XYZ file of C-alpha atoms in Angstrom:
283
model
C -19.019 -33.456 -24.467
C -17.676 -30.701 -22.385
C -18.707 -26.533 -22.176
C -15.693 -24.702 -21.191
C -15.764 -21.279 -19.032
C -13.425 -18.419 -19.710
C -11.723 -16.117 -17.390
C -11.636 -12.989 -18.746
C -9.303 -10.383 -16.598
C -9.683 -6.737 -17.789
C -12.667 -4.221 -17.578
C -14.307 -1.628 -20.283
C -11.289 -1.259 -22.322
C -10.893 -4.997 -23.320
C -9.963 -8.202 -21.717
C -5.781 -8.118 -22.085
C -5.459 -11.861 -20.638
C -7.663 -14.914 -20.703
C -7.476 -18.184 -19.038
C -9.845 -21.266 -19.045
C -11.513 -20.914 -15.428
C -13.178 -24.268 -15.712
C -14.069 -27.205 -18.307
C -17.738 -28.970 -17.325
C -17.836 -32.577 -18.660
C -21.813 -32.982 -19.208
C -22.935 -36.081 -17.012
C -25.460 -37.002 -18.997
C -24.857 -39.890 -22.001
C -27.009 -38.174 -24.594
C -25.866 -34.591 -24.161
C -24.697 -33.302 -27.524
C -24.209 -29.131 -26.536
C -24.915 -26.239 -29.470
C -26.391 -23.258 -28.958
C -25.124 -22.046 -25.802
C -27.114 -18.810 -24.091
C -26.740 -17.583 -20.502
C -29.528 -16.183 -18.407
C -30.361 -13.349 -16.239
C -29.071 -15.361 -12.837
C -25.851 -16.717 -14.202
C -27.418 -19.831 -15.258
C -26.063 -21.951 -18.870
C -28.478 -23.460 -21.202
C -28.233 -25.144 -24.487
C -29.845 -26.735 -27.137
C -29.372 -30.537 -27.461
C -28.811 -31.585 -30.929
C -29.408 -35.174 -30.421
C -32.877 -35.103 -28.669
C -34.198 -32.005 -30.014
C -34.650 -30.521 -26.054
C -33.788 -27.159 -24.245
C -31.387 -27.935 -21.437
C -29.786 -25.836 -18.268
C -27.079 -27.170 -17.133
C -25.516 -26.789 -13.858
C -21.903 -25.845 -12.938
C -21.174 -29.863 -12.008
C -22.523 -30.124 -15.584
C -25.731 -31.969 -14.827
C -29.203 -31.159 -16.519
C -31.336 -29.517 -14.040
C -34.269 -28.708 -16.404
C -35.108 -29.984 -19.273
C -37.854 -28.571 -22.081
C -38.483 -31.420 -24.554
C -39.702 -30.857 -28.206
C -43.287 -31.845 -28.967
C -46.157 -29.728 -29.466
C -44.933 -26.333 -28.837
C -42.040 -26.541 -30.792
C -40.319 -29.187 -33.754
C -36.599 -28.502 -34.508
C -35.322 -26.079 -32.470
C -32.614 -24.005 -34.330
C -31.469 -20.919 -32.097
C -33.437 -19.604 -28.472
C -33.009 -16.925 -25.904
C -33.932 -15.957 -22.737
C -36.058 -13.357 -20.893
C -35.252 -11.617 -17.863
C -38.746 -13.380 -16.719
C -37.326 -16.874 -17.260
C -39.786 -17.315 -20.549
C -37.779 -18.429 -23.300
C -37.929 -18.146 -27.136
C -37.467 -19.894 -29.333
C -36.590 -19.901 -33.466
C -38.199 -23.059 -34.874
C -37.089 -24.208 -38.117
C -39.536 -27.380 -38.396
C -42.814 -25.395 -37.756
C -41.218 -21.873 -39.350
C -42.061 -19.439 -36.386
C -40.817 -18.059 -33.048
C -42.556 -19.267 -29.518
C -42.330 -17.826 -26.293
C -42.901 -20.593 -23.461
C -42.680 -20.752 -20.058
C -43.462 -23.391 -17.311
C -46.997 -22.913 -15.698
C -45.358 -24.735 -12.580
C -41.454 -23.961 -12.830
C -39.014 -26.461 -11.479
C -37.255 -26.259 -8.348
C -33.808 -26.955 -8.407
C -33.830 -28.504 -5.510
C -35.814 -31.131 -6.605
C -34.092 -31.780 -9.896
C -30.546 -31.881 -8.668
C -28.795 -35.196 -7.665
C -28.293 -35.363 -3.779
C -25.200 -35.492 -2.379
C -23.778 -38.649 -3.120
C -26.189 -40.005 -5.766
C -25.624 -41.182 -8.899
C -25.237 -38.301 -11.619
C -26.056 -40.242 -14.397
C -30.275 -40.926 -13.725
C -33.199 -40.353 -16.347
C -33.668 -36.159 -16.179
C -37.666 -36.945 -16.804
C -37.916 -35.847 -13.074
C -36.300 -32.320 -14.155
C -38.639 -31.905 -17.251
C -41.196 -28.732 -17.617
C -44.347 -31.179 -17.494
C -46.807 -28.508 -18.798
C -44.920 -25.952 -20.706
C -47.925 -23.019 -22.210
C -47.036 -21.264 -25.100
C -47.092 -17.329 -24.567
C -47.284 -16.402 -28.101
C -46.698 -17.571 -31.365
C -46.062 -16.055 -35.050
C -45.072 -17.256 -38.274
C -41.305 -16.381 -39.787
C -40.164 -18.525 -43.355
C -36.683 -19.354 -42.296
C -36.370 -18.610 -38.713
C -32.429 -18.916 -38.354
C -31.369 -17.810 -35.363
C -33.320 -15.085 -32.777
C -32.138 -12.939 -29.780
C -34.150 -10.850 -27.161
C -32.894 -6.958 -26.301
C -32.999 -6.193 -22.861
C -36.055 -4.207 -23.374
C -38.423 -6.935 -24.743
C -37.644 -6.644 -28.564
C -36.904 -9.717 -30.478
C -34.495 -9.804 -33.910
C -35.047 -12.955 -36.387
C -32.895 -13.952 -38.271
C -34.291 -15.052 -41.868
C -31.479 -15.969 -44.284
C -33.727 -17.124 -46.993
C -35.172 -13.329 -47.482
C -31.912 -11.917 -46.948
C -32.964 -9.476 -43.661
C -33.721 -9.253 -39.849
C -37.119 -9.159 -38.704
C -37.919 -7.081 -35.700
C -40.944 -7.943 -33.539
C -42.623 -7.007 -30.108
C -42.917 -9.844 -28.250
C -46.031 -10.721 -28.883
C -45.016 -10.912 -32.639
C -46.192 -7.630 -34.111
C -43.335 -6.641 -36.673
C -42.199 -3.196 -36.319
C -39.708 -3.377 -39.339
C -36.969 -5.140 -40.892
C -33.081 -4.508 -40.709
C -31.216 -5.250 -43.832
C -27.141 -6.030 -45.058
C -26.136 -3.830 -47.612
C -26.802 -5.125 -51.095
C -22.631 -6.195 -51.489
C -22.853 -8.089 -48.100
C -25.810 -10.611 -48.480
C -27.117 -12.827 -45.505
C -25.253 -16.081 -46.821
C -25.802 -17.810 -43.540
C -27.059 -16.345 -40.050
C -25.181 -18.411 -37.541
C -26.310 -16.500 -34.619
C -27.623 -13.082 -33.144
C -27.324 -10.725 -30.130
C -28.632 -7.771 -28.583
C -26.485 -5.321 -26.399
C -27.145 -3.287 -23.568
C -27.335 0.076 -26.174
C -29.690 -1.546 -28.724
C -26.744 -2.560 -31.182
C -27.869 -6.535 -32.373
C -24.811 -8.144 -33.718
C -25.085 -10.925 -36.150
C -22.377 -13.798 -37.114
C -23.016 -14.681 -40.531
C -21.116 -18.517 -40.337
C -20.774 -18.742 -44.577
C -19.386 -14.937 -45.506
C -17.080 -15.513 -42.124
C -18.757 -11.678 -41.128
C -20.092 -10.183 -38.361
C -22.559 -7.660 -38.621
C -23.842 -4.766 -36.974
C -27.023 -2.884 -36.677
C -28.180 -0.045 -34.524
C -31.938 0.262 -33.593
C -32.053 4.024 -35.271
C -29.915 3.852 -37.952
C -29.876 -0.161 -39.154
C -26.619 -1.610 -40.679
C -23.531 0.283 -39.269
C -20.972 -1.652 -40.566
C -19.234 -5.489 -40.352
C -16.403 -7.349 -39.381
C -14.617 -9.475 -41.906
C -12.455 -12.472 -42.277
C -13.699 -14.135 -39.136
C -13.466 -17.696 -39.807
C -16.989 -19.650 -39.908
C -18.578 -17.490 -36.938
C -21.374 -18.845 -35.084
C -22.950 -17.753 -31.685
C -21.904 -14.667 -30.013
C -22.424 -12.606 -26.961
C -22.330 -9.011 -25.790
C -21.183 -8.560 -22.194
C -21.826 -5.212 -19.737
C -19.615 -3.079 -21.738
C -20.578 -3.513 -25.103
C -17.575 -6.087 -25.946
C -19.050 -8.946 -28.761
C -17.342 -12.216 -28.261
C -18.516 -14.821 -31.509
C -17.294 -18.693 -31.687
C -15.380 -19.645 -34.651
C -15.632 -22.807 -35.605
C -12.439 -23.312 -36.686
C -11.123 -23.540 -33.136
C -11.167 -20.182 -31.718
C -12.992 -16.980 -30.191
C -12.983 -13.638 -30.990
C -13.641 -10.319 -29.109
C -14.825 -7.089 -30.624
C -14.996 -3.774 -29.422
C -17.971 -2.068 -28.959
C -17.073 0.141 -32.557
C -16.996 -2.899 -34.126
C -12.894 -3.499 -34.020
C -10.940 -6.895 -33.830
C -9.434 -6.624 -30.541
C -8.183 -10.173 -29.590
C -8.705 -13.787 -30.566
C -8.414 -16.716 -28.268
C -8.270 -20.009 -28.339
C -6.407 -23.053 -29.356
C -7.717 -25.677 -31.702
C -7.612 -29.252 -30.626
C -9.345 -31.887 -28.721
C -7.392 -31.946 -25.333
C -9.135 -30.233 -22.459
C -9.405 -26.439 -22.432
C -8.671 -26.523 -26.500
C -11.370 -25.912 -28.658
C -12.210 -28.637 -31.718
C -15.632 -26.984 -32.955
C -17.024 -24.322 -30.690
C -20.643 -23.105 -31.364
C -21.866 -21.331 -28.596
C -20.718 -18.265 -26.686
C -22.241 -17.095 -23.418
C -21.696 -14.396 -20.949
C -22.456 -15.795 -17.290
C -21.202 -12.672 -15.447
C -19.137 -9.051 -15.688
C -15.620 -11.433 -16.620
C -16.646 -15.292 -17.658
């Protein structure tokens, strides 16, 4: 398993040409990438579909720290990241959302392999050994969930066919809602950007929606095939996975404005991309 980084060249008016700037093989046997989120240093982390666990990963692809299921959460579905280094997360096993954090936070230079060393040890050593839950609340279908850059959290709930909007200590300010032709089908995945706009992929309608935080739905994107996560970079720009091989990249008014990406399992193609994350100003 591999997570591939993007060049983008090009500033606010769109990125005119892209290149792959580097493919990371994951070192570890049991990595198994989906979501994919970046946070506020530049740092990648996923979600590990075969053990259940919350991993960064480092740019030689090894798993620096590692946040196991168990008590505070079941069956991780979606997550994000605060500026704070707390993370939530959308759990689908115990329906609700959970903010954790490490009471003692890793250092990285402890976890990492020395120089030398092999890459492929037991990551116990890089594991949050006493995670605390910050808060917790109850959502039905928690499918996917994204944080705003001031401290609001969207959830995504398929099942009642809307957007919950919470504090983030879980008090529910209101709900954002698809008009009544454009049903939630599936929410694939969810992001806030720097304005307030949360974009939504919804992976069964191949749609992308929009919503602004005063005025709700503002309109969609159609016929994007089988989206899934998505980002919003510095200038507004939404980039979404599509699992059918490819990316796409929106502009901030909600137009098509390139797709990239060539399906296929040879390095730097793309066989089922689910994640999309924005490292920096161009990757």
């Amino acid at each position: 398993m591999w997570i591939g980084l993007a060049c983008l060249l090009g500033k606010a008016d769109g990125y005119h040409q892209v290149q792959v700037e580097k493919i990371i093989p994951l070192e570890h046997p049991k990595s198994a990438p989906t979501v994919l989120k970046g946070d506020s240093q530049g740092n990648l982390w996923t979600i590990n579909q075969k053990t259940g666990a919350i991993e960064r990963v480092l740019a030689s692809g090894y798993i620096d720290i590692q946040i196991p299921s168990g008590s505070l959460f079941k069956s991780p579905v979606d997550f994000d990241i605060l500026e704070d280094g707390s993370v939530v997360v959308a759990d689908k096993g115990k329906k609700c959302v959970v903010i954790i954090r490490e009471s003692q936070p890793v250092d990285p230079l402890d976890a990492a392999p020395k120089e030398g060393a092999d890459v492929d040890v037991d990551v116990s050593s890089a594991t949050w050994k006493n995670p605390v839950a910050l808060a917790s609340f109850s959502v039905s279908q928690p499918d996917a969930v994204a944080a705003s850059h001031d401290r609001v959290l969207g959830v995504g709930n398929s099942k009642e066919n809307l957007i919950h909007i919470f504090t983030i200590d879980g008090v529910l300010l209101h709900n954002f809602y698809p008009p009544a032709d454009k049903p939630f089908k599936k929410i694939g995945g969810m992001a806030f950007g720097r304005d307030g706009t949360l974009w939504v992929t919804d992976t069964k309608a191949n749609r992308i929606h929009r919503f602004s935080p005063s005025k709700g739905w503002t309109g969609s994107v159609e016929n994007v095939s089988s989206p899934q996560g998505i980002a919003v970079d510095a200038y507004g720009f939404a980039y979404a996975a599509s699992q059918k091989g490819r990316w796409v990249e929106i502009s901030p008014d909600g137009n098509l404005t390139g797709t990239f990406g060539t399906k296929g399992k040879k390095e730097g193609q793309l066989h089922a991309p689910y994640g999309t994350a924005i490292t920096d100003d161009k990757t």
